[in-house]
Amino acid sequence: MSEKINLTCIGCPLGCSIEVIKNGDEIESITGYTCKRGHDYAQTEVLAPVRTVTSTVRVKGGVNPVVAVKTRDPIPKSKIADCMKEIYDITVDAPVAIGDVLCNNIADTGVELVASANDQEL
Amino acid sequence: MNNYSERDLIIIGGGPAGLAAAISAYDTFKAAGIETPSILVLERDKVLGGILNQCIHNGFGLHTFKEELTGPEYAGRFIDRLKERNIEYLLETMVMDITKDREVTAMNRKQGMFTIKAKAIVLAMGCRERSRGALNIPGYRPAGIYSAGTAQRLVNIEGFMPGREVVILGSGDIGLIMARRMTLEGAKVKVVAELMPYSGGLKRNIVQCLNDFDIPLKLSHTVVDIKGKERVESVTIAQVDDKLKPIPGTEEEYTCDTLLLSCGLIPENELSNGAGIGMNPVTNGPKVNESMETDVPGIFACGNVLHVHDLVDYVSEEAGNAGAHAAMYCLNGDKAAAGDIINVTTANGVRYTVPTVIRPDMMGDALTIRFRVGNVYKNCYVDVFFDDERIIHRKRPVVAPGEMESVVIKKEMLEGKKIKELNIRLDLNEG
Ligand SMILES: Cc1cc2nc3c(=O)[nH]c(=O)nc-3n(C[C@H](O)[C@H](O)[C@H](O)COP(=O)(O)OP(=O)(O)OC[C@H]3O[C@@H](n4cnc5c(N)ncnc54)[C@H](O)[C@@H]3O)c2cc1C
Ligand code: SF4
């Protein structure tokens, strides 16, 4: 069964509307892009879309109640919800520095969750 | 140094613009053989980094560092550079007033009120959000109405969620980013309404903040009613016609407890006005020349206080330019005051440029002129005219108000010519 997926390319302000016809893991056609970047973007978006997740976790004993975190690398889009669930449950002790690893393998993606801001002890 | 009476260079604001200006001024002083440059950064917040501290999403620094950083990480790199150079800064210090003669009056808890005399000043105060009053939304004023930037601060720094069911008015980048942020934190963002027929936000944010989470964006829509006595209970939006007037019969009511307003930013220029600095009515920021110097000699401006930027990389670049020239001014004084002057003007779809004046004697090998257009145009050309002669004719598949444009003018293009006016305009004929 073929399915039709509509995307907006984010490669440049033109924002081409791209249509992808996909059958399982097979791309049958990509149309609507203006340049190669759009073609490649559509391909990854359809087959293996990834996003960097940024959020905050609670800090104990810090100046601020929360500190910013991010996944060190982009993770599969389908894992965002699981990743957020794990993030809700994390609490760290101050001080926290940019780059501190807060979780080695977030949502079973093999990607680390790291602090992306600093917080001092109160 | 605990004596706050005099400095060569004072920088007002410790956001990305102030940091980059301070660093490049320092390097300029050093290159000129000054052992310990006399630079002071004044910041009213309790940390350096400015608005970036609350922008925890990634997407900063692609141009500068060739990697995607979050706001605090990007700021962190510049703060490290500032500290490596031992550049002096004062936190929780609010600048109250500046004068044409470059006297800076500031206040903090330790020193109280104090006045410092500077040879040069860089304005880097950033911008603030347009207030709700200016937006003319009818209805009650219950609790639960926030500007998107305030909500961003609450969620990302205070760790407090302002609501659970959200309607957002305005599709500027902060609104889009907050739509995703609040969704990830478990809120339901029901709709983003945008008055204009196009979004003011970056395409990437529309895709990754709205489409990823199936949040509808309604263009040419506005809020016509807000219900609720104590707290917002519902918001009604309606379609607008081409005069931006709501069309009766198109109203839709959304139950929600929170309304976020993301209606644009304006440069923070109370201080500049106080010093009598000439302003550009289009940008609401000072008019500047090629050195990022305002019409008050020795006072420079950069970053969002000059014109609102969507990419911090450009802020750092522009601020570096301002800082270097401010240091040169301290070293050499106002040498070029008598040289030739070229006015930079706009026409046909181009709303403004920065700078608005070029002194060829003072420019480097190349000068980047940044500008914004007033509408979305496809298949147009960006034209640069030196008086009546067309010098640049560059094809652009699309230009949009939300994305800053630029042209580079090389010094050699100006050499041997007596030009009065440099005009930047769009050629739409072939579009
Ligand atoms: C919400 C938001 C999201 C953004 N997202 C992105 C993005 O994804 N990618 C990207 O590249 N760019 C993004 N930008 C753009 C970029 O971050 C900004 O353009 C940049 O931070 C502006 O830097 P600035 O130093 O001019 O202003 P600011 O960061 O606002 O710094 C100004 C500083 O001056 C201080 N100040 C003001 N008045 C005084 C006074 N009287 N005395 C002392 N100190 C004072 C303030 O406290 C502040 O610290 C975003 C901007 C905003 C607002
Ligand atoms: S396909 Fe090419 S031209 Fe179209 S939006 Fe993407 S990058 Fe731009």
XYZ file of C-alpha atoms and ligand atoms in Angstrom:
614
model
C 0.000 0.000 0.000
C 1.440 3.371 -1.034
C 0.989 6.344 1.226
C 1.286 10.045 0.415
C 3.245 12.358 2.732
C 3.251 16.136 2.432
C 6.247 18.080 3.746
C 7.475 21.653 3.822
C 11.187 21.909 3.109
C 13.084 23.957 5.714
C 16.224 24.305 3.602
C 15.533 27.927 2.643
C 12.766 30.543 2.895
C 11.148 29.318 -0.319
C 9.644 26.480 1.734
C 8.779 24.179 -1.172
C 5.833 21.841 -0.631
C 7.172 18.387 -1.254
C 5.079 15.294 -1.846
C 6.524 11.873 -1.121
C 4.902 8.587 -2.123
C 6.102 5.791 0.114
C 5.475 2.053 0.135
C 6.666 0.551 3.412
C 10.322 1.538 3.674
C 10.560 2.194 -0.043
C 10.229 5.685 -1.518
C 8.390 5.533 -4.813
C 8.571 9.203 -5.732
C 9.527 12.636 -4.425
C 8.047 15.680 -6.172
C 7.770 19.421 -5.596
C 11.328 20.240 -4.536
C 13.385 22.871 -6.322
C 16.910 21.780 -5.472
C 18.790 18.725 -4.235
C 18.649 19.865 -0.627
C 14.891 19.530 -0.705
C 15.120 16.034 -2.171
C 17.558 14.898 0.537
C 15.558 16.554 3.274
C 12.388 14.762 2.166
C 14.226 11.454 2.074
C 15.488 11.658 5.683
C 12.245 13.173 6.943
C 10.283 10.250 5.579
C 12.652 7.366 6.305
C 14.420 8.374 9.522
C 13.411 11.765 10.913
C 15.491 12.928 13.887
C 15.296 15.885 16.297
C 17.430 17.263 19.092
C 15.260 17.442 22.209
C 15.768 20.406 24.539
C 14.037 20.746 27.898
C 14.770 21.347 31.571
C 15.298 19.116 34.609
C 14.821 19.983 38.276
C 17.870 21.101 40.260
C 18.279 20.569 44.011
C 20.132 23.318 45.841
C 20.711 25.537 42.834
C 20.129 29.236 42.205
C 17.333 28.341 39.768
C 14.771 25.555 40.278
C 15.509 24.048 36.833
C 18.447 23.784 34.448
C 18.393 23.409 30.657
C 19.265 20.039 29.068
C 19.553 18.617 25.558
C 20.142 15.308 23.843
C 23.781 15.415 22.766
C 22.792 14.205 19.305
C 19.474 14.182 17.503
C 17.249 11.209 18.387
C 14.547 9.521 16.283
C 11.428 11.635 16.202
C 9.363 8.670 17.368
C 11.349 8.642 20.648
C 10.590 12.244 21.666
C 7.666 11.326 23.918
C 9.639 8.589 25.726
C 12.570 10.912 26.081
C 10.390 13.591 27.688
C 8.923 11.006 30.098
C 12.413 10.166 31.339
C 13.385 13.819 31.535
C 10.407 14.524 33.872
C 11.833 12.051 36.385
C 15.390 13.416 36.498
C 16.543 15.641 39.359
C 20.176 16.762 39.648
C 22.178 18.324 42.463
C 23.786 21.759 41.995
C 26.314 22.745 40.791
C 25.624 21.803 37.164
C 27.867 22.799 34.262
C 27.365 22.831 30.493
C 28.236 19.371 29.138
C 27.602 17.393 32.368
C 26.147 14.016 31.420
C 22.836 13.529 33.231
C 21.774 10.272 31.576
C 23.877 7.892 29.465
C 21.199 6.421 27.298
C 18.029 8.446 27.125
C 14.938 6.497 26.055
C 17.130 3.648 24.812
C 18.450 5.720 21.934
C 22.114 5.333 22.878
C 22.302 9.139 23.095
C 23.389 11.039 26.198
C 21.325 13.699 27.908
C 23.618 16.604 28.854
C 23.231 19.880 30.718
C 23.137 22.845 28.321
C 23.337 25.604 30.925
C 25.117 26.244 34.209
C 23.634 26.494 37.668
C 25.524 27.324 40.821
C 24.960 26.120 44.353
C 22.748 28.462 46.313
C 39.686 48.304 39.757
C 37.115 49.572 42.188
C 37.161 53.148 41.118
C 34.226 53.741 38.829
C 34.866 57.213 37.523
C 36.394 56.772 34.074
C 36.826 54.108 31.389
C 37.846 54.164 27.747
C 34.905 52.074 26.636
C 31.611 51.322 28.363
C 29.296 48.653 26.994
C 25.671 48.747 28.094
C 24.150 45.260 28.135
C 25.834 41.872 28.588
C 23.839 39.862 26.020
C 25.428 38.387 22.891
C 25.824 41.847 21.360
C 27.547 43.363 24.396
C 29.788 40.310 24.831
C 30.938 40.249 21.189
C 31.494 44.019 21.197
C 33.603 43.820 24.367
C 35.722 40.946 23.045
C 36.463 42.521 19.691
C 37.150 45.934 21.277
C 39.610 44.250 23.616
C 41.396 42.546 20.724
C 41.532 45.844 18.826
C 43.084 47.667 21.800
C 45.589 44.831 22.226
C 46.539 44.884 18.538
C 47.218 48.618 18.930
C 49.641 47.860 21.758
C 47.434 48.764 24.728
C 48.536 46.504 27.602
C 45.360 46.548 29.720
C 42.384 47.835 27.751
C 39.993 49.861 29.857
C 36.601 48.301 29.076
C 33.589 47.920 31.355
C 30.415 45.929 30.622
C 27.315 46.906 32.597
C 24.496 44.343 32.869
C 21.292 44.718 34.869
C 20.585 40.982 35.176
C 22.335 38.687 37.675
C 24.082 36.774 34.872
C 25.656 37.584 31.503
C 24.131 36.211 28.310
C 20.957 38.271 27.867
C 17.887 36.753 26.314
C 19.875 33.649 25.299
C 19.651 32.309 28.855
C 15.975 31.573 28.386
C 16.295 30.329 24.789
C 17.086 26.723 25.661
C 16.140 25.363 22.224
C 18.897 24.607 19.774
C 19.637 26.334 16.494
C 22.139 28.973 17.559
C 25.562 29.419 16.088
C 25.276 27.446 12.858
C 27.169 30.191 11.005
C 29.710 30.996 13.715
C 30.577 27.582 15.158
C 29.305 25.280 12.365
C 27.294 23.398 14.960
C 23.899 23.857 16.488
C 24.025 25.136 20.036
C 21.341 26.065 22.527
C 21.083 29.689 23.654
C 22.922 29.264 26.993
C 25.678 27.248 25.261
C 26.179 29.934 22.616
C 26.302 32.644 25.284
C 28.635 30.445 27.344
C 31.258 30.422 24.599
C 31.340 34.215 24.494
C 31.296 34.517 28.282
C 34.350 32.218 28.387
C 36.147 34.469 25.893
C 35.287 37.526 27.955
C 36.646 35.914 31.109
C 39.811 34.649 29.388
C 40.548 38.262 28.543
C 39.757 39.447 32.050
C 37.366 42.042 30.722
C 35.726 43.872 33.606
C 31.942 43.622 34.075
C 29.379 44.568 36.690
C 26.205 42.527 37.165
C 22.901 43.650 38.657
C 23.858 47.117 37.526
C 21.199 49.108 35.761
C 22.191 51.993 33.518
C 19.803 54.854 34.231
C 21.013 57.570 31.917
C 23.605 58.456 29.287
C 24.499 61.873 27.915
C 25.798 63.167 24.583
C 29.124 63.791 26.352
C 29.297 60.083 27.150
C 28.610 60.182 30.856
C 26.982 56.982 32.017
C 24.911 56.981 35.201
C 24.271 53.555 36.653
C 22.978 52.047 39.870
C 23.531 48.884 41.859
C 23.234 47.732 45.450
C 26.927 47.953 46.245
C 27.954 51.257 44.704
C 24.544 52.940 44.779
C 24.218 55.555 42.056
C 27.430 56.414 40.219
C 28.518 58.241 37.071
C 31.346 57.119 34.780
C 32.916 59.144 32.006
C 33.739 57.177 28.830
C 35.614 57.944 25.630
C 33.197 55.706 23.749
C 29.974 53.828 24.505
C 28.440 50.757 22.852
C 24.684 50.420 23.236
C 23.709 46.732 23.464
C 20.490 46.801 25.486
C 18.552 44.367 23.282
C 14.808 44.610 22.740
C 11.550 44.040 24.570
C 8.242 42.508 23.577
C 5.413 44.599 22.262
C 2.882 44.987 25.041
C -0.668 43.793 24.977
C -2.035 47.328 25.372
C -0.629 48.209 21.991
C -2.449 45.275 20.422
C -5.948 46.424 21.138
C -7.526 43.090 22.067
C -11.080 43.610 23.289
C -12.653 41.824 26.257
C -11.811 41.264 29.905
C -8.284 41.163 31.271
C -8.352 38.002 33.357
C -5.257 36.159 34.585
C -3.629 33.723 32.185
C -2.501 36.207 29.521
C 1.263 36.274 29.059
C 3.699 37.513 26.493
C 5.469 34.561 24.879
C 8.831 35.748 26.219
C 7.505 35.924 29.786
C 6.130 32.398 29.432
C 9.507 31.284 28.089
C 11.231 32.704 31.127
C 8.725 31.111 33.513
C 9.041 27.645 31.982
C 12.759 27.559 31.215
C 14.252 29.465 34.147
C 11.660 29.463 36.930
C 10.479 25.930 36.107
C 6.836 27.003 36.264
C 4.165 26.068 33.708
C 1.784 28.994 33.229
C -1.103 26.842 31.940
C -2.394 23.610 30.450
C -4.583 24.637 27.507
C -3.076 27.310 25.360
C -3.988 29.611 22.473
C -1.188 31.644 20.913
C -1.696 34.930 19.085
C 1.127 35.803 16.726
C 3.432 33.442 14.870
C 6.735 35.120 15.674
C 9.565 32.757 16.541
C 9.100 33.014 20.312
C 5.437 32.020 19.963
C 6.329 29.040 17.769
C 9.115 27.908 20.087
C 6.785 28.169 23.074
C 4.103 26.156 21.278
C 6.564 23.243 21.120
C 7.977 23.829 24.581
C 4.591 23.819 26.314
C 3.476 20.795 24.290
C 6.550 18.858 25.404
C 5.748 19.817 28.997
C 2.306 18.278 28.618
C 0.150 21.273 27.693
C -2.322 21.258 24.812
C -1.673 24.074 22.352
C -4.930 24.395 20.471
C -4.135 26.925 17.773
C -1.709 29.626 16.699
C -3.479 32.629 15.142
C -1.571 35.057 12.943
C -3.021 38.392 11.825
C -0.966 38.606 8.641
C -1.363 36.298 5.633
C 2.186 35.018 6.259
C 4.092 34.012 9.390
C 6.795 36.240 10.835
C 8.630 33.154 12.083
C 11.342 31.058 10.489
C 10.137 28.205 8.269
C 12.146 25.754 10.304
C 10.218 26.736 13.423
C 6.861 26.324 11.692
C 7.799 22.809 10.640
C 9.534 21.647 13.812
C 7.410 23.476 16.406
C 3.922 23.287 14.871
C 3.753 20.614 12.150
C 5.676 18.074 14.250
C 2.932 18.297 16.880
C -0.051 18.856 14.573
C -0.691 22.331 15.975
C -2.802 24.318 13.507
C -1.570 27.706 12.266
C -4.367 30.007 11.155
C -3.093 32.837 8.986
C -5.159 36.025 8.604
C -6.821 35.405 11.978
C -6.963 37.421 15.168
C -8.378 37.279 18.673
C -11.744 39.001 18.907
C -12.862 37.967 22.397
C -11.426 36.680 25.655
C -13.821 35.121 28.173
C -13.286 34.491 31.888
C -13.506 36.621 35.025
C -10.622 35.479 37.237
C -8.761 33.359 34.731
C -9.002 32.962 30.970
C -11.731 30.430 30.121
C -11.897 30.757 26.371
C -10.548 32.761 23.474
C -12.448 33.498 20.279
C -10.582 34.024 17.052
C -11.908 35.180 13.681
C -10.641 35.528 10.155
C -9.675 39.026 8.987
C -10.151 40.644 5.590
C -7.399 42.338 3.596
C -7.808 45.474 5.728
C -7.139 43.265 8.789
C -10.755 43.722 10.017
C -12.458 40.642 11.522
C -15.037 39.050 9.186
C -18.374 38.474 11.003
C -19.497 34.870 11.018
C -15.973 33.398 11.019
C -15.608 33.335 14.817
C -14.379 30.141 16.507
C -14.220 29.762 20.280
C -11.441 27.757 21.931
C -11.654 26.788 25.591
C -8.272 27.399 27.224
C -6.678 28.714 30.420
C -3.802 30.577 28.815
C -3.303 33.063 25.986
C 0.237 33.759 24.820
C 0.975 36.896 22.832
C 3.847 36.731 20.401
C 3.442 39.993 18.598
C 6.925 41.146 17.848
C 9.810 42.891 19.505
C 10.903 46.506 19.664
C 14.398 47.797 20.389
C 14.906 49.057 23.944
C 15.880 52.668 23.367
C 14.875 54.819 26.341
C 18.561 55.474 27.044
C 19.307 56.361 23.416
C 16.397 58.796 23.341
C 17.650 60.408 26.532
C 20.983 61.123 24.855
C 19.277 62.692 21.848
C 20.436 59.995 19.437
C 18.749 60.134 16.013
C 16.392 57.212 15.479
C 15.240 55.339 12.411
C 11.418 55.327 12.587
C 11.237 52.009 10.704
C 13.513 49.968 12.964
C 12.883 51.955 16.172
C 16.639 51.760 16.627
C 19.357 54.385 16.199
C 20.530 55.454 12.757
C 24.105 54.289 12.306
C 26.945 54.587 9.832
C 29.279 51.883 8.476
C 31.082 51.753 11.846
C 27.794 51.145 13.711
C 28.193 54.630 15.180
C 25.067 56.678 15.907
C 24.752 60.338 14.971
C 26.244 61.181 18.385
C 30.014 60.788 17.913
C 31.530 58.083 20.092
C 28.240 56.299 20.788
C 27.865 53.008 18.895
C 24.996 50.483 18.747
C 24.613 46.802 17.871
C 22.330 43.806 18.270
C 18.618 44.018 18.923
C 18.794 47.572 20.245
C 19.733 48.564 16.690
C 17.274 46.376 14.770
C 15.589 43.118 15.697
C 17.596 40.073 14.577
C 16.394 36.513 14.202
C 19.849 34.956 14.020
C 22.275 35.495 16.847
C 25.252 34.853 14.539
C 24.519 38.124 12.770
C 24.251 39.864 16.140
C 27.736 38.685 17.085
C 29.157 39.719 13.725
C 27.597 43.171 13.798
C 28.574 43.684 17.428
C 32.151 42.670 16.713
C 32.246 45.393 14.077
C 30.771 47.941 16.520
C 33.247 46.993 19.269
C 36.264 47.258 16.978
C 35.198 50.677 15.717
C 34.450 51.909 19.225
C 37.983 50.916 20.247
C 39.378 52.690 17.167
C 37.427 55.760 18.177
C 39.021 55.673 21.640
C 42.447 55.352 20.030
C 42.117 57.853 17.191
C 39.217 60.141 18.018
C 36.728 61.242 15.411
C 39.142 61.414 12.495
C 36.853 60.911 9.560
C 34.201 63.461 10.439
C 35.064 65.557 7.363
C 35.276 62.824 4.664
C 32.765 61.914 1.938
C 29.371 60.604 2.916
C 27.100 58.226 1.007
C 23.471 57.988 2.077
C 21.978 54.507 1.946
C 18.336 54.698 0.874
C 15.596 52.168 0.097
C 12.799 51.806 -2.440
C 10.394 49.251 -3.845
C 9.774 46.653 -1.169
C 12.873 47.265 0.958
C 11.817 48.584 4.360
C 15.087 49.612 5.946
C 18.845 49.169 5.886
C 21.558 49.086 8.526
C 23.690 51.180 8.148
C 22.022 54.258 6.626
C 25.236 56.192 6.030
C 28.614 55.066 4.629
C 31.864 57.011 4.953
C 34.049 55.294 2.352
C 37.203 56.486 4.131
C 36.197 54.595 7.246
C 34.961 51.326 5.799
C 37.011 48.133 5.655
C 37.551 46.074 2.500
C 33.936 44.982 2.525
C 30.782 46.144 4.264
C 27.670 44.047 4.861
C 24.457 46.024 4.531
C 21.552 44.239 6.193
C 17.939 44.932 5.271
C 14.415 43.632 5.499
C 11.655 43.518 2.917
C 8.013 44.422 3.545
C 6.248 41.435 2.020
C 6.814 37.956 0.601
C 8.096 38.227 -2.992
C 9.010 35.322 -5.238
C 11.459 35.336 -8.148
C 12.663 38.868 -7.640
C 16.015 40.604 -7.924
C 17.846 42.556 -5.247
C 19.223 45.654 -6.952
C 21.866 48.046 -5.662
C 22.158 51.425 -7.389
C 25.058 53.843 -7.018
C 23.219 57.054 -7.867
C 21.641 56.117 -11.249
C 23.876 53.206 -12.091
C 22.832 49.656 -11.264
C 25.816 47.871 -9.714
C 24.295 44.696 -8.264
C 21.413 42.673 -9.744
C 21.043 39.465 -7.808
C 18.295 36.911 -8.297
C 16.418 35.710 -5.211
C 13.909 32.854 -5.505
C 12.093 34.261 -2.484
C 12.428 37.015 0.083
C 10.241 37.348 3.198
C 9.811 39.871 6.040
C 10.812 37.240 8.597
C 14.251 36.618 7.115
C 16.906 39.313 7.142
C 18.630 39.927 3.805
C 22.066 41.355 3.119
C 24.301 42.642 0.341
C 28.052 43.060 0.527
C 29.609 46.248 -0.825
C 33.311 45.972 -1.592
C 35.506 48.986 -1.085
C 36.872 48.639 -4.625
C 33.348 49.146 -5.994
C 33.344 52.640 -4.500
C 36.883 53.589 -5.368
C 37.375 56.559 -7.686
C 33.650 57.301 -7.679
C 31.866 60.284 -6.218
C 28.633 58.678 -5.117
C 25.971 60.531 -3.147
C 23.383 57.833 -2.772
C 23.378 54.056 -2.566
C 19.869 52.728 -3.122
C 18.713 49.195 -2.380
C 15.464 48.046 -3.972
C 13.672 44.988 -5.299
C 13.054 44.415 -8.983
C 9.796 42.471 -9.159
C 9.208 42.650 -12.901
C 10.230 39.152 -13.744
C 8.398 37.604 -10.780
C 12.801 34.410 22.291
C 13.860 34.518 21.267
C 14.220 33.393 20.527
C 15.292 33.438 19.635
N 15.659 32.315 18.945
C 16.787 32.322 18.155
C 17.288 31.135 17.497
O 16.693 30.080 17.580
N 18.446 31.198 16.804
C 19.141 32.366 16.696
O 20.212 32.408 16.085
N 18.661 33.515 17.262
C 17.519 33.525 17.986
N 17.057 34.690 18.580
C 17.742 35.943 18.260
C 18.949 36.265 19.136
O 19.008 35.448 20.246
C 18.843 37.680 19.596
O 18.720 38.453 18.456
C 20.061 38.091 20.416
O 20.015 37.429 21.657
C 20.093 39.589 20.655
O 21.214 39.917 21.428
P 21.365 41.313 22.184
O 22.630 41.231 22.942
O 21.177 42.394 21.198
O 20.126 41.411 23.160
P 19.814 40.667 24.549
O 20.155 39.251 24.502
O 18.388 41.017 24.844
O 20.777 41.378 25.597
C 20.591 42.693 26.064
C 21.125 42.786 27.460
O 21.151 44.146 27.877
C 20.724 44.223 29.218
N 20.217 45.578 29.447
C 19.163 46.195 28.839
N 18.989 47.431 29.311
C 19.955 47.626 30.247
C 20.292 48.724 31.106
N 19.599 49.864 31.087
N 21.358 48.581 31.943
C 22.075 47.419 31.958
N 21.792 46.366 31.179
C 20.738 46.453 30.330
C 19.677 43.146 29.329
O 19.494 42.737 30.669
C 20.269 42.036 28.460
O 21.080 41.158 29.194
C 15.973 34.662 19.446
C 15.563 35.808 20.163
C 14.517 35.756 21.046
C 14.118 37.012 21.774
S 13.767 22.394 -2.002
Fe 15.542 23.744 -2.219
S 14.594 25.666 -2.914
Fe 12.916 24.439 -2.068
S 12.785 25.084 0.101
Fe 14.135 23.296 0.005
S 16.187 24.181 -0.094
Fe 14.768 25.811 -0.676
